[in-house]
mmCIF file of N, CA and C in Angstrom:
data_model
loop_
_atom_site.group_PDB
_atom_site.id
_atom_site.type_symbol
_atom_site.label_atom_id
_atom_site.label_comp_id
_atom_site.label_asym_id
_atom_site.label_seq_id
_atom_site.Cartn_x
_atom_site.Cartn_y
_atom_site.Cartn_z
ATOM 1 N N MET A 159 0.042 16.748 17.461
ATOM 2 C CA MET A 159 1.227 16.557 16.668
ATOM 3 C C MET A 159 2.459 16.662 17.513
ATOM 4 N N THR A 160 3.446 15.831 17.176
ATOM 5 C CA THR A 160 4.697 15.923 18.033
ATOM 6 C C THR A 160 5.889 16.203 17.174
ATOM 7 N N GLY A 161 6.956 16.589 17.775
ATOM 8 C CA GLY A 161 8.207 16.757 17.097
ATOM 9 C C GLY A 161 8.878 15.395 16.840
ATOM 10 N N THR A 162 10.071 15.402 16.327
ATOM 11 C CA THR A 162 10.722 14.119 15.950
ATOM 12 C C THR A 162 11.105 13.299 17.204
ATOM 13 N N ASP A 163 11.197 13.904 18.381
ATOM 14 C CA ASP A 163 11.563 13.137 19.571
ATOM 15 C C ASP A 163 10.332 12.905 20.431
ATOM 16 N N ASN A 164 9.108 12.830 19.827
ATOM 17 C CA ASN A 164 7.889 12.605 20.476
ATOM 18 C C ASN A 164 7.535 13.628 21.556
ATOM 19 N N SER A 165 8.201 14.837 21.541
ATOM 20 C CA SER A 165 7.791 15.934 22.365
ATOM 21 C C SER A 165 6.701 16.808 21.624
ATOM 22 N N PRO A 166 5.851 17.450 22.330
ATOM 23 C CA PRO A 166 4.832 18.241 21.709
ATOM 24 C C PRO A 166 5.428 19.285 20.781
ATOM 25 N N SER A 167 4.825 19.541 19.662
ATOM 26 C CA SER A 167 5.272 20.617 18.803
ATOM 27 C C SER A 167 4.976 21.965 19.422
ATOM 28 N N PRO A 168 5.712 23.039 18.921
ATOM 29 C CA PRO A 168 5.386 24.403 19.359
ATOM 30 C C PRO A 168 3.905 24.776 19.238
ATOM 31 N N ALA A 169 3.214 24.318 18.137
ATOM 32 C CA ALA A 169 1.837 24.631 17.981
ATOM 33 C C ALA A 169 1.024 23.914 19.022
ATOM 34 N N ALA A 170 1.320 22.646 19.257
ATOM 35 C CA ALA A 170 0.566 21.921 20.314
ATOM 36 C C ALA A 170 0.712 22.561 21.670
ATOM 37 N N LEU A 171 1.916 22.980 21.994
ATOM 38 C CA LEU A 171 2.197 23.632 23.234
ATOM 39 C C LEU A 171 1.411 24.966 23.327
ATOM 40 N N ALA A 172 1.409 25.707 22.276
ATOM 41 C CA ALA A 172 0.688 26.975 22.219
ATOM 42 C C ALA A 172 -0.823 26.762 22.389
ATOM 43 N N ALA A 173 -1.371 25.740 21.771
ATOM 44 C CA ALA A 173 -2.791 25.443 21.887
ATOM 45 C C ALA A 173 -3.168 25.056 23.295
ATOM 46 N N ARG A 174 -2.242 24.207 23.892
ATOM 47 C CA ARG A 174 -2.464 23.722 25.288
ATOM 48 C C ARG A 174 -2.439 25.006 26.229
ATOM 49 N N ALA A 175 -1.496 25.914 26.009
ATOM 50 C CA ALA A 175 -1.382 27.079 26.880
ATOM 51 C C ALA A 175 -2.597 27.939 26.681
ATOM 52 N N ALA A 176 -3.076 28.116 25.429
ATOM 53 C CA ALA A 176 -4.291 28.958 25.198
ATOM 54 C C ALA A 176 -5.475 28.422 25.942
ATOM 55 N N ARG A 177 -5.702 27.073 25.904
ATOM 56 C CA ARG A 177 -6.765 26.393 26.580
ATOM 57 C C ARG A 177 -6.643 26.626 28.091
ATOM 58 N N ALA A 178 -5.484 26.476 28.645
ATOM 59 C CA ALA A 178 -5.245 26.539 30.040
ATOM 60 C C ALA A 178 -5.532 27.941 30.555
ATOM 61 N N SER A 179 -5.125 28.949 29.745
ATOM 62 C CA SER A 179 -5.248 30.343 30.224
ATOM 63 C C SER A 179 -6.531 30.984 29.810
ATOM 64 N N ALA A 180 -7.426 30.308 29.104
ATOM 65 C CA ALA A 180 -8.680 30.882 28.687
ATOM 66 C C ALA A 180 -9.616 30.958 29.929
ATOM 67 N N PRO A 181 -10.420 32.001 29.954
ATOM 68 C CA PRO A 181 -11.362 32.104 31.078
ATOM 69 C C PRO A 181 -12.363 30.943 30.958
ATOM 70 N N PRO A 182 -12.947 30.507 32.126
ATOM 71 C CA PRO A 182 -13.979 29.479 31.971
ATOM 72 C C PRO A 182 -15.188 29.968 31.308
ATOM 73 N N PRO A 183 -15.898 29.119 30.556
ATOM 74 C CA PRO A 183 -17.080 29.494 29.900
ATOM 75 C C PRO A 183 -18.171 29.988 30.830
ATOM 76 N N ASP A 184 -18.984 30.894 30.450
ATOM 77 C CA ASP A 184 -20.089 31.374 31.133
ATOM 78 C C ASP A 184 -21.216 30.316 31.064
ATOM 79 N N PRO A 185 -21.737 29.759 32.138
ATOM 80 C CA PRO A 185 -22.862 28.752 32.069
ATOM 81 C C PRO A 185 -24.054 29.348 31.373
ATOM 82 N N ALA A 186 -24.237 30.640 31.459
ATOM 83 C CA ALA A 186 -25.409 31.323 30.832
ATOM 84 C C ALA A 186 -25.371 31.146 29.301
ATOM 85 N N ASP A 187 -24.167 30.935 28.781
ATOM 86 C CA ASP A 187 -24.062 30.831 27.300
ATOM 87 C C ASP A 187 -24.364 29.447 26.755
ATOM 88 N N HIS A 188 -24.590 28.466 27.686
ATOM 89 C CA HIS A 188 -24.942 27.098 27.235
ATOM 90 C C HIS A 188 -26.341 27.200 26.673
ATOM 91 N N PRO A 189 -26.597 26.456 25.551
ATOM 92 C CA PRO A 189 -27.989 26.489 24.947
ATOM 93 C C PRO A 189 -29.055 26.087 25.906
ATOM 94 N N VAL A 190 -28.811 25.245 26.800
ATOM 95 C CA VAL A 190 -29.895 24.808 27.735
ATOM 96 C C VAL A 190 -30.286 25.958 28.627
ATOM 97 N N ALA A 191 -29.431 26.939 28.877
ATOM 98 C CA ALA A 191 -29.818 28.066 29.781
ATOM 99 C C ALA A 191 -30.974 28.831 29.212
ATOM 100 N N GLY A 192 -31.078 29.081 27.902
ATOM 101 C CA GLY A 192 -32.151 29.765 27.299
ATOM 102 C C GLY A 192 -33.482 28.977 27.431
ATOM 103 N N GLN A 193 -33.372 27.592 27.208
ATOM 104 C CA GLN A 193 -34.503 26.752 27.219
ATOM 105 C C GLN A 193 -35.077 26.721 28.653
ATOM 106 N N VAL A 194 -34.179 26.624 29.670
ATOM 107 C CA VAL A 194 -34.612 26.559 30.996
ATOM 108 C C VAL A 194 -35.270 27.921 31.489
ATOM 109 N N ASP A 195 -34.521 29.015 31.042
ATOM 110 C CA ASP A 195 -35.077 30.282 31.349
ATOM 111 C C ASP A 195 -36.496 30.514 30.774
ATOM 112 N N ASP A 196 -36.748 30.029 29.561
ATOM 113 C CA ASP A 196 -38.071 30.157 28.933
ATOM 114 C C ASP A 196 -39.067 29.383 29.728
ATOM 115 N N LEU A 197 -38.725 28.092 30.126
ATOM 116 C CA LEU A 197 -39.606 27.242 30.907
ATOM 117 C C LEU A 197 -39.936 27.943 32.324
ATOM 118 N N LEU A 198 -38.909 28.474 32.927
ATOM 119 C CA LEU A 198 -39.140 29.169 34.270
ATOM 120 C C LEU A 198 -39.973 30.370 34.051
ATOM 121 N N GLY A 199 -39.834 31.085 32.949
ATOM 122 C CA GLY A 199 -40.648 32.243 32.602
ATOM 123 C C GLY A 199 -42.109 31.898 32.479
ATOM 124 N N GLN A 200 -42.333 30.742 31.900
ATOM 125 C CA GLN A 200 -43.697 30.245 31.751
ATOM 126 C C GLN A 200 -44.323 29.911 33.082
ATOM 127 N N VAL A 201 -43.517 29.313 33.943
ATOM 128 C CA VAL A 201 -44.028 29.028 35.338
ATOM 129 C C VAL A 201 -44.372 30.292 35.985
ATOM 130 N N GLU A 202 -43.455 31.299 35.952
ATOM 131 C CA GLU A 202 -43.802 32.584 36.568
ATOM 132 C C GLU A 202 -45.048 33.270 36.030
ATOM 133 N N GLN A 203 -45.162 33.217 34.700
ATOM 134 C CA GLN A 203 -46.379 33.770 34.070
ATOM 135 C C GLN A 203 -47.710 33.155 34.576
ATOM 136 N N ILE A 204 -47.668 31.859 34.755
ATOM 137 C CA ILE A 204 -48.798 31.162 35.337
ATOM 138 C C ILE A 204 -49.077 31.705 36.721
ATOM 139 N N ARG A 205 -48.002 31.782 37.577
ATOM 140 C CA ARG A 205 -48.197 32.282 38.895
ATOM 141 C C ARG A 205 -48.783 33.680 38.867
ATOM 142 N N ILE A 206 -48.329 34.540 38.045
ATOM 143 C CA ILE A 206 -48.819 35.929 37.926
ATOM 144 C C ILE A 206 -50.312 35.884 37.540
ATOM 145 N N GLU A 207 -50.627 35.080 36.557
ATOM 146 C CA GLU A 207 -51.994 35.018 36.088
ATOM 147 C C GLU A 207 -52.947 34.463 37.201
ATOM 148 N N LEU A 208 -52.474 33.647 38.079
ATOM 149 C CA LEU A 208 -53.338 33.127 39.193
ATOM 150 C C LEU A 208 -53.577 34.243 40.209
ATOM 151 N N ASP A 209 -52.670 35.207 40.319
ATOM 152 C CA ASP A 209 -52.800 36.308 41.323
ATOM 153 C C ASP A 209 -53.235 35.842 42.677
ATOM 154 N N GLY A 210 -52.459 34.918 43.189
ATOM 155 C CA GLY A 210 -52.694 34.437 44.491
ATOM 156 C C GLY A 210 -53.748 33.347 44.713
ATOM 157 N N GLY A 211 -54.419 33.048 43.540
ATOM 158 C CA GLY A 211 -55.456 32.069 43.536
ATOM 159 C C GLY A 211 -54.806 30.648 43.428
ATOM 160 N N PHE A 212 -55.671 29.711 43.377
ATOM 161 C CA PHE A 212 -55.273 28.227 43.225
ATOM 162 C C PHE A 212 -56.099 27.645 42.125
ATOM 163 N N GLN A 213 -55.483 27.011 41.230
ATOM 164 C CA GLN A 213 -56.134 26.144 40.280
ATOM 165 C C GLN A 213 -55.319 24.923 40.014
ATOM 166 N N LEU A 214 -55.930 23.814 40.276
ATOM 167 C CA LEU A 214 -55.209 22.585 40.133
ATOM 168 C C LEU A 214 -54.591 22.361 38.775
ATOM 169 N N ALA A 215 -55.277 22.705 37.720
ATOM 170 C CA ALA A 215 -54.742 22.591 36.316
ATOM 171 C C ALA A 215 -53.536 23.505 36.167
ATOM 172 N N ALA A 216 -53.506 24.674 36.772
ATOM 173 C CA ALA A 216 -52.359 25.537 36.633
ATOM 174 C C ALA A 216 -51.169 24.986 37.361
ATOM 175 N N VAL A 217 -51.417 24.499 38.560
ATOM 176 C CA VAL A 217 -50.367 23.821 39.368
ATOM 177 C C VAL A 217 -49.782 22.664 38.542
ATOM 178 N N ALA A 218 -50.655 21.865 37.932
ATOM 179 C CA ALA A 218 -50.211 20.735 37.125
ATOM 180 C C ALA A 218 -49.356 21.216 35.955
ATOM 181 N N ARG A 219 -49.725 22.257 35.351
ATOM 182 C CA ARG A 219 -48.948 22.770 34.229
ATOM 183 C C ARG A 219 -47.619 23.295 34.682
ATOM 184 N N GLN A 220 -47.565 24.001 35.888
ATOM 185 C CA GLN A 220 -46.307 24.371 36.466
ATOM 186 C C GLN A 220 -45.442 23.201 36.705
ATOM 187 N N ALA A 221 -45.984 22.217 37.252
ATOM 188 C CA ALA A 221 -45.233 20.998 37.553
ATOM 189 C C ALA A 221 -44.610 20.400 36.283
ATOM 190 N N ASP A 222 -45.403 20.332 35.251
ATOM 191 C CA ASP A 222 -44.947 19.812 34.013
ATOM 192 C C ASP A 222 -43.685 20.629 33.480
ATOM 193 N N LEU A 223 -43.874 22.015 33.518
ATOM 194 C CA LEU A 223 -42.803 22.868 33.072
ATOM 195 C C LEU A 223 -41.611 22.694 33.884
ATOM 196 N N LEU A 224 -41.714 22.668 35.200
ATOM 197 C CA LEU A 224 -40.574 22.462 36.105
ATOM 198 C C LEU A 224 -39.921 21.094 35.849
ATOM 199 N N THR A 225 -40.675 20.069 35.555
ATOM 200 C CA THR A 225 -40.106 18.770 35.269
ATOM 201 C C THR A 225 -39.331 18.837 33.956
ATOM 202 N N SER A 226 -39.887 19.569 32.975
ATOM 203 C CA SER A 226 -39.090 19.777 31.714
ATOM 204 C C SER A 226 -37.781 20.583 31.917
ATOM 205 N N ALA A 227 -37.783 21.549 32.749
ATOM 206 C CA ALA A 227 -36.567 22.290 33.065
ATOM 207 C C ALA A 227 -35.591 21.310 33.746
ATOM 208 N N HIS A 228 -36.102 20.597 34.700
ATOM 209 C CA HIS A 228 -35.169 19.656 35.380
ATOM 210 C C HIS A 228 -34.567 18.637 34.419
ATOM 211 N N ASP A 229 -35.440 18.067 33.512
ATOM 212 C CA ASP A 229 -34.938 17.116 32.591
ATOM 213 C C ASP A 229 -33.861 17.717 31.641
ATOM 214 N N ALA A 230 -34.095 18.947 31.215
ATOM 215 C CA ALA A 230 -33.145 19.637 30.378
ATOM 216 C C ALA A 230 -31.770 19.844 31.051
ATOM 217 N N LEU A 231 -31.880 20.219 32.281
ATOM 218 C CA LEU A 231 -30.586 20.474 33.148
ATOM 219 C C LEU A 231 -29.866 19.072 33.331
ATOM 220 N N VAL A 232 -30.607 18.075 33.679
ATOM 221 C CA VAL A 232 -30.024 16.762 33.869
ATOM 222 C C VAL A 232 -29.335 16.307 32.572
ATOM 223 N N ALA A 233 -30.033 16.458 31.477
ATOM 224 C CA ALA A 233 -29.426 16.067 30.191
ATOM 225 C C ALA A 233 -28.135 16.847 29.859
ATOM 226 N N ALA A 234 -28.139 18.132 30.190
ATOM 227 C CA ALA A 234 -26.971 18.964 29.997
ATOM 228 C C ALA A 234 -25.742 18.450 30.852
ATOM 229 N N LEU A 235 -26.109 18.108 32.066
ATOM 230 C CA LEU A 235 -25.067 17.667 32.967
ATOM 231 C C LEU A 235 -24.562 16.276 32.556
ATOM 232 N N ASP A 236 -25.435 15.472 32.019
ATOM 233 C CA ASP A 236 -24.976 14.144 31.556
ATOM 234 C C ASP A 236 -24.107 14.298 30.350
ATOM 235 N N GLU A 237 -24.406 15.319 29.521
ATOM 236 C CA GLU A 237 -23.640 15.599 28.326
ATOM 237 C C GLU A 237 -22.225 15.966 28.637
ATOM 238 N N VAL A 238 -22.005 16.645 29.820
ATOM 239 C CA VAL A 238 -20.622 17.025 30.169
ATOM 240 C C VAL A 238 -20.072 16.043 31.201
ATOM 241 N N GLY A 239 -20.799 14.980 31.433
ATOM 242 C CA GLY A 239 -20.213 13.927 32.279
ATOM 243 C C GLY A 239 -20.287 14.181 33.795
ATOM 244 N N ARG A 240 -21.303 15.036 34.196
ATOM 245 C CA ARG A 240 -21.425 15.332 35.596
ATOM 246 C C ARG A 240 -22.709 14.803 36.183
ATOM 247 N N GLY A 241 -23.493 14.056 35.493
ATOM 248 C CA GLY A 241 -24.729 13.617 35.923
ATOM 249 C C GLY A 241 -24.770 12.387 36.784
#
């Protein structure tokens, strides 16, 4: 909204100042952070269950989980125009 002379209204100026002075958002608050954290937790759980051993099926499952985490992060970056 503008004043009569096309200058920003006091409300618009106040809103702009509030946005400019607000602290940056915490990336951990983004919805994808919880999703990726859960996926990485599953990868870690598989590693713990293997207890130093090797199972091809477990490695394949970890790869699938890591691919899902990667895809979620790429989608989040694309959403904010950084992909």
